[in-house]
mmCIF file of C-alpha atoms in Angstrom:
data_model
loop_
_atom_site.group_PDB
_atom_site.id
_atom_site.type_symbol
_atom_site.label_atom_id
_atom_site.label_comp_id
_atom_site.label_asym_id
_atom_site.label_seq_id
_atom_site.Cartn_x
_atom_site.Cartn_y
_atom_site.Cartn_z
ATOM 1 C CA UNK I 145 25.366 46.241 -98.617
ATOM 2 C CA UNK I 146 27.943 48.475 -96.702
ATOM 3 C CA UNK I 147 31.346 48.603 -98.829
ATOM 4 C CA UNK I 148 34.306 50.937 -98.063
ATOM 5 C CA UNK I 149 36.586 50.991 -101.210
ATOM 6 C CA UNK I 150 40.110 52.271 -100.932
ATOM 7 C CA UNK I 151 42.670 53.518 -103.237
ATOM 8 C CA UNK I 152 45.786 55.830 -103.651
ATOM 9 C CA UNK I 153 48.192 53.420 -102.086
ATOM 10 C CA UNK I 154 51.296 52.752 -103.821
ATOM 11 C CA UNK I 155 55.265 53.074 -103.938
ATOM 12 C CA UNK I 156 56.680 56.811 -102.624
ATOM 13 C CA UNK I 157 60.388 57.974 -101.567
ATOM 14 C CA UNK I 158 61.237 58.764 -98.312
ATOM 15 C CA UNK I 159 59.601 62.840 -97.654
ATOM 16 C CA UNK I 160 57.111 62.177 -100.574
ATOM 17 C CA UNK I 161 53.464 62.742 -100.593
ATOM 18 C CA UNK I 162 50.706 60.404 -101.337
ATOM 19 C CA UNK I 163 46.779 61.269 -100.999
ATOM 20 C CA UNK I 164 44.478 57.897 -100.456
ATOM 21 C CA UNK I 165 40.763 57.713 -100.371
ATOM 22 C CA UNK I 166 37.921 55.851 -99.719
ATOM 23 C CA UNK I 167 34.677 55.105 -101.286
ATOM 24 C CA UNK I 168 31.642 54.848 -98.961
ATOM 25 C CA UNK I 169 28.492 52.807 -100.391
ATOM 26 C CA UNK I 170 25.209 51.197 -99.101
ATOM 27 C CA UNK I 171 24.880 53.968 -96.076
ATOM 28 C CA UNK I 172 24.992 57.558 -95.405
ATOM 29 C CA UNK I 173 28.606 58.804 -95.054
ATOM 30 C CA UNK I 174 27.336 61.841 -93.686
ATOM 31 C CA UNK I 175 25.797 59.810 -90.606
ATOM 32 C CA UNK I 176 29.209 58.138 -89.283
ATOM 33 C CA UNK I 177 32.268 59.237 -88.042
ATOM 34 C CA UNK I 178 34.938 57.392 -89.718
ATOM 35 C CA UNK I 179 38.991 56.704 -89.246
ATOM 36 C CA UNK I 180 42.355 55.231 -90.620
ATOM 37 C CA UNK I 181 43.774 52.294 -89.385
ATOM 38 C CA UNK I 182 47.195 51.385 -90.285
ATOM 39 C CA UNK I 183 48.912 47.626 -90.217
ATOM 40 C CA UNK I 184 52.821 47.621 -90.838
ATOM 41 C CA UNK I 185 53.729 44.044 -92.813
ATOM 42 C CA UNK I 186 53.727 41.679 -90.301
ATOM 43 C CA UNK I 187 52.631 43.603 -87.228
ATOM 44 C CA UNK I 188 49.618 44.813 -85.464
ATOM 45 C CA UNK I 189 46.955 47.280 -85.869
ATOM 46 C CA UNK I 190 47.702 50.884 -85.019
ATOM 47 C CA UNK I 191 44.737 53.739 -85.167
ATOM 48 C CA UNK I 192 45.793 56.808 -87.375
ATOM 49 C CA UNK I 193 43.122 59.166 -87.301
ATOM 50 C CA UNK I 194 39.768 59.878 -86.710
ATOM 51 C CA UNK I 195 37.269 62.532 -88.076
ATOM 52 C CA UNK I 196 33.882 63.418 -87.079
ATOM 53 C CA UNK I 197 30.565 62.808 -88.907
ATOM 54 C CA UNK I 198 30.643 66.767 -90.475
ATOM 55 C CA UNK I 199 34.170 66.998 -90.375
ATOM 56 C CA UNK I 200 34.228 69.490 -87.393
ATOM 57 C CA UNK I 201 36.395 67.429 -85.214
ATOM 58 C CA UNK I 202 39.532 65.733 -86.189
ATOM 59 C CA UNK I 203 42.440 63.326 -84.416
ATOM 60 C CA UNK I 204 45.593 61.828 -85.122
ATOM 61 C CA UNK I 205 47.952 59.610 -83.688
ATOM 62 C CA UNK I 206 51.389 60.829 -82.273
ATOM 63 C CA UNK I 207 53.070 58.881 -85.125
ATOM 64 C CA UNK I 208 51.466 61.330 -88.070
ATOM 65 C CA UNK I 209 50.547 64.724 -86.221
ATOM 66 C CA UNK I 210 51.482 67.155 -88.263
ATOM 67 C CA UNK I 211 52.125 65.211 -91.700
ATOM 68 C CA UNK I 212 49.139 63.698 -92.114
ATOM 69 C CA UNK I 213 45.274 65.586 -92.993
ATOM 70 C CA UNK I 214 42.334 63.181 -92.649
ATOM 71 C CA UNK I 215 39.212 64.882 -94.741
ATOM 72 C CA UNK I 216 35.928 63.488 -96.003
ATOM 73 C CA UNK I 217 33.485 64.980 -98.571
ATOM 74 C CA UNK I 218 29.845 63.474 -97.797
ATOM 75 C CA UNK I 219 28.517 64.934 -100.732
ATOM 76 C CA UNK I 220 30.988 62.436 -102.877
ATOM 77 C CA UNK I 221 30.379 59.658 -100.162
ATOM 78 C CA UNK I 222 34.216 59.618 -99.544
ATOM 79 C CA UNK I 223 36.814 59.786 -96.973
ATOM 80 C CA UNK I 224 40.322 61.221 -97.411
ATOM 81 C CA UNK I 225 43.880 60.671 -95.762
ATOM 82 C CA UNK I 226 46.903 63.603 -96.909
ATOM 83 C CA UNK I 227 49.879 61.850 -96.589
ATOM 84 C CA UNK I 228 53.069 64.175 -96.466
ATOM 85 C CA UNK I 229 56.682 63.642 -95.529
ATOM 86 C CA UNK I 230 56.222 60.147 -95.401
ATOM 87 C CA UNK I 231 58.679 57.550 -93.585
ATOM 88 C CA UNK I 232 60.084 54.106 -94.140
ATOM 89 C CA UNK I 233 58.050 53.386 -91.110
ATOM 90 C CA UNK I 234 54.823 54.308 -92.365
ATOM 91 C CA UNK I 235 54.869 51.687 -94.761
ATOM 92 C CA UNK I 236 51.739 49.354 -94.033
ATOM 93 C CA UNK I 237 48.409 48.261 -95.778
ATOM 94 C CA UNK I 238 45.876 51.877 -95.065
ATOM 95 C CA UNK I 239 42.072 50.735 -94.014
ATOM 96 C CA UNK I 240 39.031 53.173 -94.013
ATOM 97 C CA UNK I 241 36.748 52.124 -90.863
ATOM 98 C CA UNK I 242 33.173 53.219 -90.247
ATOM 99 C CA UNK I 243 32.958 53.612 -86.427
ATOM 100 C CA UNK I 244 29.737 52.222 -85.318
ATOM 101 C CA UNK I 245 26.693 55.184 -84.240
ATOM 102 C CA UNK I 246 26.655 55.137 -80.877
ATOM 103 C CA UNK I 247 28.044 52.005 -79.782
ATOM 104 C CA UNK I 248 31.731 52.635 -80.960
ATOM 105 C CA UNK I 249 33.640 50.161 -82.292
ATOM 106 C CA UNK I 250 35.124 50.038 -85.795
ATOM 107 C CA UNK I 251 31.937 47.886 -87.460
ATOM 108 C CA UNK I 252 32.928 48.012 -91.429
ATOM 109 C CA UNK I 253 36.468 48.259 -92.791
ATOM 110 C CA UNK I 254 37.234 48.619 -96.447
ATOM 111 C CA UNK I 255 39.918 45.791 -97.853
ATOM 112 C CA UNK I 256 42.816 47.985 -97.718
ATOM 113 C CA UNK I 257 45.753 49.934 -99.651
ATOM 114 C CA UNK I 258 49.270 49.651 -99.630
ATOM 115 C CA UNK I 259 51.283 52.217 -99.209
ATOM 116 C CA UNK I 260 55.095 51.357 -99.955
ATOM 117 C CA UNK I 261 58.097 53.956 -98.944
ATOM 118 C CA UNK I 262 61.075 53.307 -100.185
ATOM 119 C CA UNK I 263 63.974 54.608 -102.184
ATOM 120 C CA UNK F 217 51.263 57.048 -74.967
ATOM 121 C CA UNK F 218 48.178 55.235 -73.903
ATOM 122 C CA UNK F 219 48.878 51.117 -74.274
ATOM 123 C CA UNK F 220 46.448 47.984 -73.985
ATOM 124 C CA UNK F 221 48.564 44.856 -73.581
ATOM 125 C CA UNK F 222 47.368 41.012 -75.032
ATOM 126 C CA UNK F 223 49.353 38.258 -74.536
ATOM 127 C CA UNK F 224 51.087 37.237 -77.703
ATOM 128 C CA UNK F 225 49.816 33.833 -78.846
ATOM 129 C CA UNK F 226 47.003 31.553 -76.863
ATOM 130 C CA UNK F 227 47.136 27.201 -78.226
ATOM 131 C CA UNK F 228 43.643 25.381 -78.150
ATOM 132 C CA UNK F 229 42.477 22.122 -79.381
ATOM 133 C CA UNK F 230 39.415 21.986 -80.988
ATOM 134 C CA UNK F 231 36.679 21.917 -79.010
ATOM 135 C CA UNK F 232 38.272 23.639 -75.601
ATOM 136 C CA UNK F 233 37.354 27.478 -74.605
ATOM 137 C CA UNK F 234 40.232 30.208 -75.495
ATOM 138 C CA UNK F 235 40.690 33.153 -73.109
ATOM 139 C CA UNK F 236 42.459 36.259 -74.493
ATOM 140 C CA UNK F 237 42.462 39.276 -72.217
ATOM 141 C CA UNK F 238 43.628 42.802 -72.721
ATOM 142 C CA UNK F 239 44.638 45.207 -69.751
ATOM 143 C CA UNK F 240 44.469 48.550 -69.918
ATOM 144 C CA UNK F 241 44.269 51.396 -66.751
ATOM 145 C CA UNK F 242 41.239 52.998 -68.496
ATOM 146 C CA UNK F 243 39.260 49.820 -69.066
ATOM 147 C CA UNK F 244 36.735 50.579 -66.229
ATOM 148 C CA UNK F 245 35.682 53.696 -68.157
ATOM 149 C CA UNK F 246 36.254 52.906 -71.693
ATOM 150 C CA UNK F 247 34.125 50.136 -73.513
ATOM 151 C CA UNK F 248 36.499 47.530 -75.075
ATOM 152 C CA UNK F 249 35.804 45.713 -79.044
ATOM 153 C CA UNK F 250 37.596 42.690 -80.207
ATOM 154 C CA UNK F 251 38.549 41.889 -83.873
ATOM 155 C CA UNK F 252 39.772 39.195 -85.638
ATOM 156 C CA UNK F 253 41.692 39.647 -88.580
ATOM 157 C CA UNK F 254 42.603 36.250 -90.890
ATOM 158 C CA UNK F 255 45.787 36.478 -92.664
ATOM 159 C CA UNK F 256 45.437 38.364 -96.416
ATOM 160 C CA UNK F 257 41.718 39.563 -94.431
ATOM 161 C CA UNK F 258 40.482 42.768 -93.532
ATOM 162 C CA UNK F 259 39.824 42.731 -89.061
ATOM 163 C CA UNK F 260 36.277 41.339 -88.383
ATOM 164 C CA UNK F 261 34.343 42.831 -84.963
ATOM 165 C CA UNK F 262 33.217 39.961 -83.029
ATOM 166 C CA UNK F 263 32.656 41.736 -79.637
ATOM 167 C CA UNK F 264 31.568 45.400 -79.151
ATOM 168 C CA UNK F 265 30.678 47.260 -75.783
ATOM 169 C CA UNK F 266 32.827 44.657 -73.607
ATOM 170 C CA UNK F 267 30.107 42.105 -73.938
ATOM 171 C CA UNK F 268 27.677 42.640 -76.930
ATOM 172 C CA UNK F 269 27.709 40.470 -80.248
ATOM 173 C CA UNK F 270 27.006 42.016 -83.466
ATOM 174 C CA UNK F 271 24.778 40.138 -85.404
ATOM 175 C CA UNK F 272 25.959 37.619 -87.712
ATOM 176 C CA UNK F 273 28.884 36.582 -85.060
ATOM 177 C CA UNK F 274 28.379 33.228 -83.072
ATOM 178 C CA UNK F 275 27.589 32.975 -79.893
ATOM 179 C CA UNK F 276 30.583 31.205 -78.907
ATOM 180 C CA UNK F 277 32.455 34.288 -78.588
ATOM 181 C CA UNK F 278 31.614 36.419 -75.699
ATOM 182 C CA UNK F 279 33.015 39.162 -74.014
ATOM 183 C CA UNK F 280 33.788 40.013 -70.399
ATOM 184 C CA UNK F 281 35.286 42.805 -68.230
ATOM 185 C CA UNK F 282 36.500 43.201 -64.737
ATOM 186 C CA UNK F 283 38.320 45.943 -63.865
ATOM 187 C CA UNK F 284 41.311 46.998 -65.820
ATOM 188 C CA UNK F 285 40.722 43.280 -68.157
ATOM 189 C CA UNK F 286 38.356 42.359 -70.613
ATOM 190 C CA UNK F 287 38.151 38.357 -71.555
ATOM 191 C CA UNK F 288 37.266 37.398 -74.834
ATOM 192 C CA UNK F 289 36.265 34.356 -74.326
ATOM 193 C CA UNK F 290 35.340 31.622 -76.989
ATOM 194 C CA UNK F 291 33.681 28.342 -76.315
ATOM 195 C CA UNK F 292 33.894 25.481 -78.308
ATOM 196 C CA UNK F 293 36.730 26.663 -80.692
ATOM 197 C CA UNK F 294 36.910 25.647 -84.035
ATOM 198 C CA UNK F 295 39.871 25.329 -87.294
ATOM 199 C CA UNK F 296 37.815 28.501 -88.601
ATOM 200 C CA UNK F 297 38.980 30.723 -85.242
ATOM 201 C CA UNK F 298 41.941 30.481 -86.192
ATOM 202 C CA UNK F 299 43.352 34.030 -86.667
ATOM 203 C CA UNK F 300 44.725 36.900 -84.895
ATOM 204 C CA UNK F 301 42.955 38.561 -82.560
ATOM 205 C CA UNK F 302 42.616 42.857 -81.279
ATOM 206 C CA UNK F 303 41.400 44.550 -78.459
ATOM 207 C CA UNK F 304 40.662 48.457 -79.054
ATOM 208 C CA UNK F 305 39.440 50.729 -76.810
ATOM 209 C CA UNK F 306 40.285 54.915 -76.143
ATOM 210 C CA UNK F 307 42.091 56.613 -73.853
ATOM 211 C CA UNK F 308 40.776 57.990 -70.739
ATOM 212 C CA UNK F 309 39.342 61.191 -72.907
ATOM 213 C CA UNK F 310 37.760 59.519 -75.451
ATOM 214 C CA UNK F 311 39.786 61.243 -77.898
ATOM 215 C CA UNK F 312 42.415 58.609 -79.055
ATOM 216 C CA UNK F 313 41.718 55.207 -80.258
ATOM 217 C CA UNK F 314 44.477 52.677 -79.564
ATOM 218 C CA UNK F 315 44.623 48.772 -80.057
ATOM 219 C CA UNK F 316 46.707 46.479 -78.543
ATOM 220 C CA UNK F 317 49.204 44.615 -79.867
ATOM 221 C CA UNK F 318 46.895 41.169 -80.844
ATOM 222 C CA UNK F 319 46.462 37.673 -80.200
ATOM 223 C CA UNK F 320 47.574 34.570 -82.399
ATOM 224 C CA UNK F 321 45.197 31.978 -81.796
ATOM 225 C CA UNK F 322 45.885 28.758 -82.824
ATOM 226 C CA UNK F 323 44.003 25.569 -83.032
ATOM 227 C CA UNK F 324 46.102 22.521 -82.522
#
């Protein structure tokens, strides 16, 4: 059975850093290009990032260029997101998503991880 | 910034079809995937490819496309589709997911 597990989320100031993850089981990590998807309380999904199957290629969203680092480490089956000088605004619930081979599409998302910011 | 645009809330009895379409100007090049996400719930892909069904989803949702719109259509609605629903596609590139802003669907 597919699973994606995440953790890390929690309550940060305003410019602090927080590092999530997520746990890949029941398939190959290595064989599926994965991203972060982001849903503010109350509103809509927004796409954060996106990184290839071996890493090589890598994409964010306008909204975290340059303060956010997505990573994975197929070896450890897991999938990374950097999160530095954060914002009130990017306070939202943080899912992994396995983007289908082929097809596209995000076909498995992990249950999600809160990430508060707040002084 | 690259936008797909849903209108904000569709009303249904039970039993009737529910259209919710998405526009965006690279539709015609870009496949389009629908979600629905239940409150407290993690998004669900119902429709992938503008028109194909995973497996496990029933076939009264399908999907449709024409031009810069995609339909998700969904026949025979029951209390269970109740929920809010995506479209997602890329940009013209290919580079840069995006979603629109989602559906409330309710079942009178």
């Amino acid at each position: 059975e597919v699973q994606l597990v995440e953790s890390g989320g929690g309550l940060v100031q305003p410019g602090g850093s927080l590092r999530l993850s997520c746990a890949a089981s029941g398939f190959t990590l290595s064989g599926y290009e994965m991203n972060w998807v982001r849903q503010a309380p109350g509103k809509g999904l927004e796409w954060v990032s996106y990184i290839s199957s071996g890493g090589t290629t890598i994409h964010y969203a306008d909204s975290v260029k340059g303060r956010f680092t997505i990573s994975r480490d197929n070896a450890k089956n897991s999938l990374y997101l950097q999160m530095n000088s954060l914002r009130a605004e990017d306070t939202a619930i943080y899912y992994c998503a396995r983007e289908a081979t082929g097809d596209g599409g995000f076909d498995y998302w992990g249950q999600g991880t809160l990430v508060t910011v707040s002084s | 910034s690259y936008e797909l645009t849903q209108q904000p809330s569709v009303s249904v009895s039970p039993g009737q079809t529910a259209r919710i379409t998405c526009s965006g100007h690279t539709l015609p090049k870009q496949y389009a995937y629908w979600y629905h996400q239940r409150p407290g719930q993690a998004p669900v892909l119902v429709i992938y490819k503008d028109s194909e069904r995973p497996s496990g989803i029933p076939e009264r949702f399908s999907g449709s496309s024409s031009g810069t719109t995609v339909t998700l259509t969904i026949s025979g609605v029951q209390a269970e589709d109740e929920a809010d629903y995506y479209c997602q596609s890329a940009d013209s590139s290919g580079t840069y997911r995006v979603f629109g802003g989602g559906t409330k669907l309710t079942v009178l």
